[in-house]
Short mmCIF file of C-alpha atoms (C1' of nucleotides) in Angstrom, two decimals:
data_model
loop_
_atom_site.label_atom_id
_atom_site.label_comp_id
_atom_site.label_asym_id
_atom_site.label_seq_id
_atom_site.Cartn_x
_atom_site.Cartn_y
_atom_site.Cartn_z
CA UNK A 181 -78.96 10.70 65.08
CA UNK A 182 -78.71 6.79 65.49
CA UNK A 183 -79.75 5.81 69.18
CA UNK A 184 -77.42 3.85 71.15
CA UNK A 185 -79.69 0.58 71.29
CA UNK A 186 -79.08 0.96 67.56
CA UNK A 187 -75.37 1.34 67.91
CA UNK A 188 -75.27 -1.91 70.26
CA UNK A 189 -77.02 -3.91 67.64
CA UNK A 190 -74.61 -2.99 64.74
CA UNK A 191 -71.78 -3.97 67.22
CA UNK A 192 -73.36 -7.53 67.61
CA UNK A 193 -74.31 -7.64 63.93
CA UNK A 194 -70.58 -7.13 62.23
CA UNK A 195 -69.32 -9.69 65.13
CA UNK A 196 -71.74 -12.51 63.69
CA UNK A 197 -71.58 -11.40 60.13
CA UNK A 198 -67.48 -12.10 60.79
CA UNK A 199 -68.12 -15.40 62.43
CA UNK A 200 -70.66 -16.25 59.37
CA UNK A 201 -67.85 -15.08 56.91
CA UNK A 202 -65.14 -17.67 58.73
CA UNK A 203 -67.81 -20.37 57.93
CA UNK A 204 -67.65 -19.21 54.35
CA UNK A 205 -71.19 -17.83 53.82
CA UNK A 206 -71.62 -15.19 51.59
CA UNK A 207 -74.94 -13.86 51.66
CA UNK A 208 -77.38 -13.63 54.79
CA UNK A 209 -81.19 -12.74 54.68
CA UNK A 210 -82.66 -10.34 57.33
CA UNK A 211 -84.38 -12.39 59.38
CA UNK A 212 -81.02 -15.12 59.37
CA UNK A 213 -78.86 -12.56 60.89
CA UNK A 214 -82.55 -11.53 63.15
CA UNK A 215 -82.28 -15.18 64.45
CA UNK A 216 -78.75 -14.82 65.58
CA UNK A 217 -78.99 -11.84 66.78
CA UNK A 218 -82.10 -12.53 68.77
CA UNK A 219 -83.94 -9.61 67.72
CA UNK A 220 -86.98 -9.43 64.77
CA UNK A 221 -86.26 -9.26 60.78
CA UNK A 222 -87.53 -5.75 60.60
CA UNK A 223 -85.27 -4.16 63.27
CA UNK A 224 -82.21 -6.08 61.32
CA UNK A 225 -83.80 -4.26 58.11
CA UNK A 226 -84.20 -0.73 59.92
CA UNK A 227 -80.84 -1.20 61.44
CA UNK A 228 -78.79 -1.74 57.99
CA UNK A 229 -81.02 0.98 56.52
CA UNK A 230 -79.48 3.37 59.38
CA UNK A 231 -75.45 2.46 57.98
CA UNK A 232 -76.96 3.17 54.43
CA UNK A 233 -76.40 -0.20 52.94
CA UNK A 234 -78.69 -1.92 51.25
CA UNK A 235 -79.38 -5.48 50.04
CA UNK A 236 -81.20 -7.25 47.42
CA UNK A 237 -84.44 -8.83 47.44
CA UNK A 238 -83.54 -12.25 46.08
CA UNK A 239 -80.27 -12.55 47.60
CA UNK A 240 -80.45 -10.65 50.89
CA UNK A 241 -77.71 -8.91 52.44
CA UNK A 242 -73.63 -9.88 51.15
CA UNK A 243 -71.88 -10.67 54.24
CA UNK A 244 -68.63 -9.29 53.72
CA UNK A 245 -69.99 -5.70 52.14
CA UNK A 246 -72.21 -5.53 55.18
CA UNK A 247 -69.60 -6.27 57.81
CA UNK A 248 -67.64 -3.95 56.14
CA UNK A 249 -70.50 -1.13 55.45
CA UNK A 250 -70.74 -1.62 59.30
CA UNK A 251 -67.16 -1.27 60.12
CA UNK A 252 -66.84 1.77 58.27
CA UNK A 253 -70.41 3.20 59.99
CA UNK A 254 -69.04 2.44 63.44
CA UNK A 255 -65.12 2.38 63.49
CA UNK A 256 -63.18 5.93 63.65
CA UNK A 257 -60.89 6.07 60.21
CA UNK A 258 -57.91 5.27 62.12
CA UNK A 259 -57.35 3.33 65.71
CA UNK A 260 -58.41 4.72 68.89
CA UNK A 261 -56.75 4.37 71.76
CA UNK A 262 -58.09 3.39 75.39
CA UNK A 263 -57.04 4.04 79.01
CA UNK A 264 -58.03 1.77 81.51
CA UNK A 265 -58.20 3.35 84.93
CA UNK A 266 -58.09 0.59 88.46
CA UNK A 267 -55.94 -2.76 88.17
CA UNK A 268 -57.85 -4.92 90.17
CA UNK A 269 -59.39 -8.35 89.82
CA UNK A 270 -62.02 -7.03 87.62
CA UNK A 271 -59.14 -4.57 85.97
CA UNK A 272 -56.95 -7.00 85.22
CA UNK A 273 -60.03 -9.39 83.73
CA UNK A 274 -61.36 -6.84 81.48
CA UNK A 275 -57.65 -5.61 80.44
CA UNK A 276 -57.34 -9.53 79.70
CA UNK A 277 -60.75 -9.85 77.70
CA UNK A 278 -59.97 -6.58 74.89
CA UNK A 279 -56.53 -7.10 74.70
CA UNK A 280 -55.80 -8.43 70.70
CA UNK A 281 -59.89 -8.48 70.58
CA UNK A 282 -60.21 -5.78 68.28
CA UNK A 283 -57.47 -3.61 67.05
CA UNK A 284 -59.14 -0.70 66.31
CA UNK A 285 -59.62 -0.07 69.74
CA UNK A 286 -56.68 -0.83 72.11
CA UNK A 287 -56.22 -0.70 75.75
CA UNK A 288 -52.88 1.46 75.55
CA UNK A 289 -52.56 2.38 79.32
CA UNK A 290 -53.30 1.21 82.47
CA UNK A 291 -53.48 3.68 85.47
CA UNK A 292 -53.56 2.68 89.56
CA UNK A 293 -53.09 4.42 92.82
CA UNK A 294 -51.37 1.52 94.42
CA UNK A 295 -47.29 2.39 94.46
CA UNK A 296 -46.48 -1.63 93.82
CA UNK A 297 -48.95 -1.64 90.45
CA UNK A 298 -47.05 1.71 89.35
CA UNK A 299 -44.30 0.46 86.76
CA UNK A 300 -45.48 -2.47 86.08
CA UNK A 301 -46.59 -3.79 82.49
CA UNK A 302 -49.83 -6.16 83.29
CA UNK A 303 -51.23 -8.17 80.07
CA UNK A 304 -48.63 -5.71 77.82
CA UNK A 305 -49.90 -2.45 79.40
CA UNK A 306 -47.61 -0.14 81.53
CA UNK A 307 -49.29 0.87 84.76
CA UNK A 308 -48.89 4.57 85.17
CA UNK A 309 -50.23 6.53 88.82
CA UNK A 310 -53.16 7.84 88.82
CA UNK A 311 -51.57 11.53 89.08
CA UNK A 312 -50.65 10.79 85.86
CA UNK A 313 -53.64 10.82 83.74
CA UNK A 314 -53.33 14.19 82.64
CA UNK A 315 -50.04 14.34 81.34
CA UNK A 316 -50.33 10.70 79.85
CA UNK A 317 -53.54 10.46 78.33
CA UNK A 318 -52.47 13.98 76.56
CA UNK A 319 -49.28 12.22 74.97
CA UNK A 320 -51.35 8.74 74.05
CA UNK A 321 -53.98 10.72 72.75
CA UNK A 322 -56.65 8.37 74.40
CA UNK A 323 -60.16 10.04 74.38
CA UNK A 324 -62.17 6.50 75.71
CA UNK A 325 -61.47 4.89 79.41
CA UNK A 326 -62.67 2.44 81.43
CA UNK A 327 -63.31 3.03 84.90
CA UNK A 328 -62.66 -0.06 87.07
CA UNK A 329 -62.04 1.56 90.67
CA UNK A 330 -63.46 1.36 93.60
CA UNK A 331 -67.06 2.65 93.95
CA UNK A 332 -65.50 5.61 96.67
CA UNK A 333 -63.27 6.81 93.74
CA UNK A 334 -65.05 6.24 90.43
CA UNK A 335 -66.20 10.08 90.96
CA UNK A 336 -63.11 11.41 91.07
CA UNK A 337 -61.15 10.00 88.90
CA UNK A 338 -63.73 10.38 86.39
CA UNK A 339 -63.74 13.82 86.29
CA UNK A 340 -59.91 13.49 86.27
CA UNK A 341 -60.60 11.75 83.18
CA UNK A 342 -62.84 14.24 81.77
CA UNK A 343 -60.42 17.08 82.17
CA UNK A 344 -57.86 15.06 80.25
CA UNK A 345 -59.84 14.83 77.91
CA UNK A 346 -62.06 11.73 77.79
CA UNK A 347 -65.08 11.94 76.02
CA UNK A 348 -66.45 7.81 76.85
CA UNK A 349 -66.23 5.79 79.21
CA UNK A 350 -67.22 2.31 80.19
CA UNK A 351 -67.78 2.54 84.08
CA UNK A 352 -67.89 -0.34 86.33
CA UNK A 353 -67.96 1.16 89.17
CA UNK A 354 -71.49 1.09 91.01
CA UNK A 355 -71.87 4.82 91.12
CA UNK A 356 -73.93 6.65 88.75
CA UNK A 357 -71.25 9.58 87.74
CA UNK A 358 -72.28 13.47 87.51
CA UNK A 359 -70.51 14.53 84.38
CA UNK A 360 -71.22 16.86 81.80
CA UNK A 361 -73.49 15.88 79.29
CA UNK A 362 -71.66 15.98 76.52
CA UNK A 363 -69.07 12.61 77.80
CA UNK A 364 -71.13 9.62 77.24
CA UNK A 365 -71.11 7.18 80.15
CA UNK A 366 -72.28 3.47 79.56
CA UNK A 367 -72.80 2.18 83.07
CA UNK A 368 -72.35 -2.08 83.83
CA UNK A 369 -73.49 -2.64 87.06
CA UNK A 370 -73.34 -5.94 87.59
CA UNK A 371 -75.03 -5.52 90.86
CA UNK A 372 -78.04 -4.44 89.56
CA UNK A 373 -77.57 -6.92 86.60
CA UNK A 374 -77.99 -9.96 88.69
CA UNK A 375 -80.57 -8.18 90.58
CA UNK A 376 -82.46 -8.13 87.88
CA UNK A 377 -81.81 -11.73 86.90
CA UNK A 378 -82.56 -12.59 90.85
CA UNK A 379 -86.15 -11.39 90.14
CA UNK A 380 -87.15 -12.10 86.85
CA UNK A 381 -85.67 -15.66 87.42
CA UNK A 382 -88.97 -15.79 90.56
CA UNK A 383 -91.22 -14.42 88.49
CA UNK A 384 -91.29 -16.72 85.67
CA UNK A 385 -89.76 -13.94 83.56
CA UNK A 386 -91.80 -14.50 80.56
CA UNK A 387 -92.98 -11.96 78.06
CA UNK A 388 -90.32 -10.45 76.36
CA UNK A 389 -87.73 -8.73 79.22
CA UNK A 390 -84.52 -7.94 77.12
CA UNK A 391 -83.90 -4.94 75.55
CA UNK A 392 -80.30 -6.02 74.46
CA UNK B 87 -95.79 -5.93 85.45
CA UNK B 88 -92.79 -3.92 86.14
CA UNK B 89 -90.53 -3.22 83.29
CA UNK B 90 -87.17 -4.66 83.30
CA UNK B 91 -85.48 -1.56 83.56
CA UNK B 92 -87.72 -0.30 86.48
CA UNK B 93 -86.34 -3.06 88.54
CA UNK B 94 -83.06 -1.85 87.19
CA UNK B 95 -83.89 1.59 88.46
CA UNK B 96 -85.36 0.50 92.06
CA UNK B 97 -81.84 -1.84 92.93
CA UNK B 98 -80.03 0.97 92.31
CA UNK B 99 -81.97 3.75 94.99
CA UNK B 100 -82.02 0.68 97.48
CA UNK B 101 -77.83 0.81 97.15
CA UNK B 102 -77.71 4.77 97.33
CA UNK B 103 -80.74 4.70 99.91
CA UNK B 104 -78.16 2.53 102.14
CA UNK B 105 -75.70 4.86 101.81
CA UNK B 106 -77.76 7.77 102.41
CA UNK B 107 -78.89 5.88 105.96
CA UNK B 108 -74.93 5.19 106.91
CA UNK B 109 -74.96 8.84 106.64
CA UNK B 110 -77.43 9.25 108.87
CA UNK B 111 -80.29 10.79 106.60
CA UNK B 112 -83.61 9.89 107.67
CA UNK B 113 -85.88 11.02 105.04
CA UNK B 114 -85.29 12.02 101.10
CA UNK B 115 -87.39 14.27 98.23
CA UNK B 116 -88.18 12.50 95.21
CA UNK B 117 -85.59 15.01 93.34
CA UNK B 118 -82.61 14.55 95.71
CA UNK B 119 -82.85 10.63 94.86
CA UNK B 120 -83.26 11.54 91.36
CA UNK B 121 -80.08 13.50 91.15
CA UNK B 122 -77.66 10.95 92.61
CA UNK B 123 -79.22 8.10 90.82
CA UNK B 124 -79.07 10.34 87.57
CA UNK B 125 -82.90 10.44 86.77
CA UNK B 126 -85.99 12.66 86.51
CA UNK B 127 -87.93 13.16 90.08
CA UNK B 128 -91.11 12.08 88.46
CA UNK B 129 -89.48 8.57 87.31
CA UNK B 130 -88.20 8.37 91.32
CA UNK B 131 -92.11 8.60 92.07
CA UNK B 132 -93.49 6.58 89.58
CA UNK B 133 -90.94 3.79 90.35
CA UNK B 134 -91.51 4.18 94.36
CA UNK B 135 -95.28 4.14 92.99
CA UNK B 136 -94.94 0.42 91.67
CA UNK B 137 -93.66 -0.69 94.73
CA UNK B 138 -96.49 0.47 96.40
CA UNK B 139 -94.87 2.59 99.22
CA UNK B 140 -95.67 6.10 99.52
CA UNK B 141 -93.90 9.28 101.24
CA UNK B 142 -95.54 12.47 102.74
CA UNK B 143 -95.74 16.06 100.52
CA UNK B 144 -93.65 17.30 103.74
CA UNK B 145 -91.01 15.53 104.56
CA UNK B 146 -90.67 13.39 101.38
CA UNK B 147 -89.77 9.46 101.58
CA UNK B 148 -88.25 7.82 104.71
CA UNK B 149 -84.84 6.87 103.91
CA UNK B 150 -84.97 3.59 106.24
CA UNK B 151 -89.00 2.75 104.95
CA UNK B 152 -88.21 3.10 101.44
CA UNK B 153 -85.23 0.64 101.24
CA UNK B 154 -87.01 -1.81 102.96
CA UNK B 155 -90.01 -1.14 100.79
CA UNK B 156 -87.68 -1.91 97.78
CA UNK B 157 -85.73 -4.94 99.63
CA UNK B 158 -89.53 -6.62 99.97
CA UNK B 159 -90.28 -6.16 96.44
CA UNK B 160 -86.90 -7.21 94.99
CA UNK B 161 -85.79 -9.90 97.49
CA UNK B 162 -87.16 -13.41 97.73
CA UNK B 163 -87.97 -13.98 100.88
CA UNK B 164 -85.50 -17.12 101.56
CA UNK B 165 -82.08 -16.24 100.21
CA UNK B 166 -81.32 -17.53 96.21
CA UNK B 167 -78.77 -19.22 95.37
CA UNK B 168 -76.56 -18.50 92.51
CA UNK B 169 -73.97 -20.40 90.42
CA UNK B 170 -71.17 -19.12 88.24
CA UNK B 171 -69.80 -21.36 85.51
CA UNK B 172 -66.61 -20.74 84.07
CA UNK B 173 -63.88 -19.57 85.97
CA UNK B 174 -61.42 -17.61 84.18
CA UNK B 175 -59.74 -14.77 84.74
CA UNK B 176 -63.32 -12.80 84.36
CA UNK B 177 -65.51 -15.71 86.15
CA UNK B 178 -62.33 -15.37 89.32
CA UNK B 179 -63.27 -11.68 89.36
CA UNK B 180 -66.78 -11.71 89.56
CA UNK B 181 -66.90 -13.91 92.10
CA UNK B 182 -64.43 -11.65 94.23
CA UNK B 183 -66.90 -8.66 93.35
CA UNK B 184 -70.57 -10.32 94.59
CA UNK B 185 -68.46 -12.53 97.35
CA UNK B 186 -69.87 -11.11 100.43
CA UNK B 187 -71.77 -8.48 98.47
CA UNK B 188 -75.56 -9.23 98.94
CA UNK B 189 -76.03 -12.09 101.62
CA UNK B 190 -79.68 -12.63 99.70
CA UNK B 191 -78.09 -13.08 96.69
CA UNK B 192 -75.00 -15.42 97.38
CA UNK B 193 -72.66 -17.37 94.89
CA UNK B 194 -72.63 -21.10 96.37
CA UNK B 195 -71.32 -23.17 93.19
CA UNK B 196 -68.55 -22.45 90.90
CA UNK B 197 -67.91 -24.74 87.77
CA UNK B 198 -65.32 -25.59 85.07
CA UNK B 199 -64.05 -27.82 82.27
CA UNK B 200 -60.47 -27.63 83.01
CA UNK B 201 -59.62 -30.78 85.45
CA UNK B 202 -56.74 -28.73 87.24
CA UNK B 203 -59.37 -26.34 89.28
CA UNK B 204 -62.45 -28.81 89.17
CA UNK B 205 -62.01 -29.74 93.60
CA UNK B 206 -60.44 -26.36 94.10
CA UNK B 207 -62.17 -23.61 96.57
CA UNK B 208 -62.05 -20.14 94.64
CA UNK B 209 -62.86 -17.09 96.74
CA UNK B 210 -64.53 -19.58 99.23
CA UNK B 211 -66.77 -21.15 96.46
CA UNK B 212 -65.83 -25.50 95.40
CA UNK B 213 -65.35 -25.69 91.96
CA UNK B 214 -67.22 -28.48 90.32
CA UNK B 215 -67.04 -30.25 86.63
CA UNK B 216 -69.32 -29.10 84.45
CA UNK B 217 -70.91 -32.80 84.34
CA UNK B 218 -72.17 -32.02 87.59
CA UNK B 219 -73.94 -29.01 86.99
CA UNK B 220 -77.60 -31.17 86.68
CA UNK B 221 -77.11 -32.88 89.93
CA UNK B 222 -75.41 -29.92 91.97
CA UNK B 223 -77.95 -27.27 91.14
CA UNK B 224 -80.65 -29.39 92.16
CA UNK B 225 -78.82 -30.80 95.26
CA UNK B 226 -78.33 -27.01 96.21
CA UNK B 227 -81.60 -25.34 94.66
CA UNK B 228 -79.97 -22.28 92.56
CA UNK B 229 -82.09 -20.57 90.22
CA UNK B 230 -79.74 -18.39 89.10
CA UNK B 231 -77.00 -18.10 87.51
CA UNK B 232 -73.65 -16.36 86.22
CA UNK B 233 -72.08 -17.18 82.73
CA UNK B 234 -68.55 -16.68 82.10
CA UNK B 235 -67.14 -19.30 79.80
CA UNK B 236 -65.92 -18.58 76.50
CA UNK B 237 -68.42 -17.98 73.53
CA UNK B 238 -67.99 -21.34 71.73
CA UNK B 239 -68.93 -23.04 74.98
CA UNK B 240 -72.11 -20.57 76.12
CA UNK B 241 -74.49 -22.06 74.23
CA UNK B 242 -74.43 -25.20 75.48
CA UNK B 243 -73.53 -24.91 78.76
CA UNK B 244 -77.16 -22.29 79.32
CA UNK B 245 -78.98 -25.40 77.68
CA UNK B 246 -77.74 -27.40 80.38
CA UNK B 247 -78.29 -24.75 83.24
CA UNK B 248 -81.93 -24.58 81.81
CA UNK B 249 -82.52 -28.39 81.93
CA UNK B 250 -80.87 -28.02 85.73
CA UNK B 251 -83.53 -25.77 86.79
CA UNK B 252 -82.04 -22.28 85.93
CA UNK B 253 -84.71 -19.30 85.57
CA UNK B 254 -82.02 -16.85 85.02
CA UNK B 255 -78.94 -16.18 83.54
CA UNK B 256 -76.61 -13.29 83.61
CA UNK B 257 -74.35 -13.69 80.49
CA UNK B 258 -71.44 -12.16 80.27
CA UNK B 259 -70.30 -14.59 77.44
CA UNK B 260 -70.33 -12.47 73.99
CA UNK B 261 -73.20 -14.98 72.25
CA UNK B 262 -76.92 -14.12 72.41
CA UNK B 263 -78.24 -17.70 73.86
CA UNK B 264 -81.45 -19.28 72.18
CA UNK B 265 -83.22 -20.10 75.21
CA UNK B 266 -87.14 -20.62 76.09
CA UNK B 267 -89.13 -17.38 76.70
CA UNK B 268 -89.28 -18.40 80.43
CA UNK B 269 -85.75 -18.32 81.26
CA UNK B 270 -84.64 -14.56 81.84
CA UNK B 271 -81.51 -13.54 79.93
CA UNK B 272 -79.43 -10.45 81.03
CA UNK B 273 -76.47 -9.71 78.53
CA UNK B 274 -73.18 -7.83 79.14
CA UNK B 275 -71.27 -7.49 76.75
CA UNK B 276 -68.28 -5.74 77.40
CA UNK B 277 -67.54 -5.52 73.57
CA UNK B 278 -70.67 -4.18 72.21
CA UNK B 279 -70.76 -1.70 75.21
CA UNK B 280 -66.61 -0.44 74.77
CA UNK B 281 -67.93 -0.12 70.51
CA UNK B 282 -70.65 1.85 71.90
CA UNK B 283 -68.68 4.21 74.14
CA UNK B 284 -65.83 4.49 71.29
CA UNK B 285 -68.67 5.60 68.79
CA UNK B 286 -70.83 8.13 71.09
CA UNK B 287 -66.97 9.52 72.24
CA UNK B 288 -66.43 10.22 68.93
CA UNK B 289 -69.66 11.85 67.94
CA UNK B 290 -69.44 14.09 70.61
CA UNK B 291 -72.19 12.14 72.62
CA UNK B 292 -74.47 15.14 74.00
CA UNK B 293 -78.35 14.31 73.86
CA UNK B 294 -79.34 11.79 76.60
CA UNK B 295 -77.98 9.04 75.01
CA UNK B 296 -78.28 6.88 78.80
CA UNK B 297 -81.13 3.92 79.11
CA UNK B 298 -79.28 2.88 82.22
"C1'" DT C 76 -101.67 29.14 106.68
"C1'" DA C 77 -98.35 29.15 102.66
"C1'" DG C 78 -95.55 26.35 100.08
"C1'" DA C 79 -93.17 22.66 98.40
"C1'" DT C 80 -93.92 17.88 97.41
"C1'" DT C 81 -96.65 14.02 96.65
"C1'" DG C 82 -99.74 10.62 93.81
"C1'" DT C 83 -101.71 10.17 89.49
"C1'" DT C 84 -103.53 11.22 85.13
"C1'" DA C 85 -102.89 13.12 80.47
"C1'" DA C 86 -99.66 14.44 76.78
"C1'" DT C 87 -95.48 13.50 74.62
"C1'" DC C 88 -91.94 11.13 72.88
"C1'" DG C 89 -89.40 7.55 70.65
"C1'" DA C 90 -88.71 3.11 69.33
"C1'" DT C 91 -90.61 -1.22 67.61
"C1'" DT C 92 -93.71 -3.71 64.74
"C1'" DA C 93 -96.73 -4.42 60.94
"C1'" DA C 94 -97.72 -3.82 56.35
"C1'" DC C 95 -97.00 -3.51 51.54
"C1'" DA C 96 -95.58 -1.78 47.04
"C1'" DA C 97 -91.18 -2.18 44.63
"C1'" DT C 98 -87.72 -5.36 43.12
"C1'" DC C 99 -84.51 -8.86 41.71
"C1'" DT D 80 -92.93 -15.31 35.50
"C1'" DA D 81 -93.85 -16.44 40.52
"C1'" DG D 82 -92.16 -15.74 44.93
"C1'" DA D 83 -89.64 -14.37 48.64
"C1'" DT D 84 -87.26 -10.37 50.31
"C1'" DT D 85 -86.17 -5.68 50.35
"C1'" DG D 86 -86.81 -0.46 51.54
"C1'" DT D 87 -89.93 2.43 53.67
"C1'" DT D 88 -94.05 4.29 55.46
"C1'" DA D 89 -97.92 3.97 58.74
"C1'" DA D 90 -99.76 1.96 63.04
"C1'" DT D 91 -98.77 0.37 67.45
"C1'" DC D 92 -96.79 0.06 71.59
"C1'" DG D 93 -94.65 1.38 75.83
"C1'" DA D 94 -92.14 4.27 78.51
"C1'" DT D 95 -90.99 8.98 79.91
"C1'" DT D 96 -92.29 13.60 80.88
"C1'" DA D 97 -95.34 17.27 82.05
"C1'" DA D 98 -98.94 18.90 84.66
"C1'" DC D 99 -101.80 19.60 88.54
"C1'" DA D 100 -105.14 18.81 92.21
"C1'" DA D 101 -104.57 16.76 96.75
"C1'" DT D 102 -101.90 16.89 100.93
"C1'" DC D 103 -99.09 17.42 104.97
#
DNA sequence: TAGATTGTTAATCGATTAACAATC
DNA sequence: TAGATTGTTAATCGATTAACAATC
């Protein structure tokens, strides 16, 4: 019912609504939260709308009962767990960057096909082999991955994943993946990413390119 | 003129269109391009459309003509230059990924606050200080460039890019930048887009929740 | 030719923006 | 109260999809 942009913009909401509540604030008006956020006052109001909280007209939104309104909107009711499938650079980076950075969603297993990865525990994640999935992901209950491999394997192992399964999952690889439509597949290609930059940096850029 | 994401769209069929040619494929039907790139055959033809190249009703678009169709829209004609600042364990990673990736599209500075790799050579790439950042990027005429410091330090650091010349920036730092209209932001971030996945895996995802 | 595909316009769809009465 | 902000509907905008005559 609520589109993903939508979803994306609650994300980045709740993470400056926690940042405002370190700095003590208590209360934030629409188009505040807008201005950090980058996007207009009336998207911020049709967003909250869409969690089902609402504010008040002379004091705006409360920053802790929105955070929290949002948490409870987005967050499952208890932790979910995450598989992260091709220790790499960019595997190991990313395993790096989420691990303690939010705890209701925790990298809990690492998979690789190289034998000398197998075993090991890389940033407090045992690496399991890639045969492994299955069984593993079965035990940890883990129904979200992210798909670091090689472009030659993302394919495969992705419908690996599916079969054990996954029902999300981040993919890095720069492949487009043929999956059912019912697993949800949000695709950073970086290599189109800075494509994109590449040109919009020549051409002035201008108007009003991001869609966030 | 063309939409942010069509330029998203057209870097991607370049990629598969190379592949398709090491393959040995000579020419391609809208829908056949459509289905490995994971779109509609009418989007294929309205996006070829914009880039002003056209195929036949017979034998469809020429695998070879249509790539370098693409590569004259998307590609400056000289080769751009692009910096990456910050480099962590993410900003080492990144570099490894585009090193080597698109020779018109090449990484040339690297730059950091910590002392102990400022002089180094990462993945073939000097490190600098950040201090030099005004006087490097015009010495070396990048345009572009990659942003992989940590959020506290992203603000600041795109301010200075900006006043160094910078048209575009991919961010990957978790902070949506306040910069003028004319400099062309492209965000990933990693935790919005894992919250996203999480939620829609939950949900049970179906519809056509992809923007790609 | 017959037939599938193209270029291109018209219809649809969905999301964003503008507007404003209700409200604290 | 007076005034700024909210919730919510209507208008706008833009992109996607459907459709189809033209074409090789």
């Amino acid at each position: 019912m609520v589109s993903a942009r939508t979803i994306g913009r609650l994300s980045l909401y709740r993470r400056l609504l926690n940042e405002m509540q370190a700095e003590g604030a208590l209360s934030v008006y629409s188009h505040d939260l807008a201005a950090k956020a980058g996007v207009t006052a009336a998207q911020v109001r049709r967003d909250v709308m869409s969690v089902g909280y609402t504010g008040s007209p002379t004091r705006g939104y409360s920053v802790p009962g929105l955070a929290e309104a949002i948490g409870e909107f987005l967050d499952a009711p208890e932790p979910q767990s995450v598989a992260l499938v091709g220790v790499g650079n960019l595997g190991r980076a990313i395993l790096a960057f989420f691990s303690g950075r939010r705890p209701k969603l925790s990298v809990v297993a690492t998979f690789d096909s190289d034998p000398n990865k197998v075993g090991r525990v890389i940033h407090g994640c045992r690496c399991y082999a890639v045969d492994e999935i299955e069984t593993r992901l079965a035990e940890l209950g883990v129904g979200v991955a992210i798909l670091t491999v090689p472009a030659g394997a993302a394919q495969e192992v992705a419908e690996r994943l599916v079969r054990a399964g996954v029902k999300g999952i981040l993919n890095f690889a720069p492949v487009p993946l043929r999956l059912p439509r019912t697993v949800f597949v949000e695709d950073i290609d970086m290599t189109v990413s800075l494509e994109k930059v590449a040109y919009f940096a020549r051409q002035g850029a201008a108007r009003k390119e991001w869609n966030r």
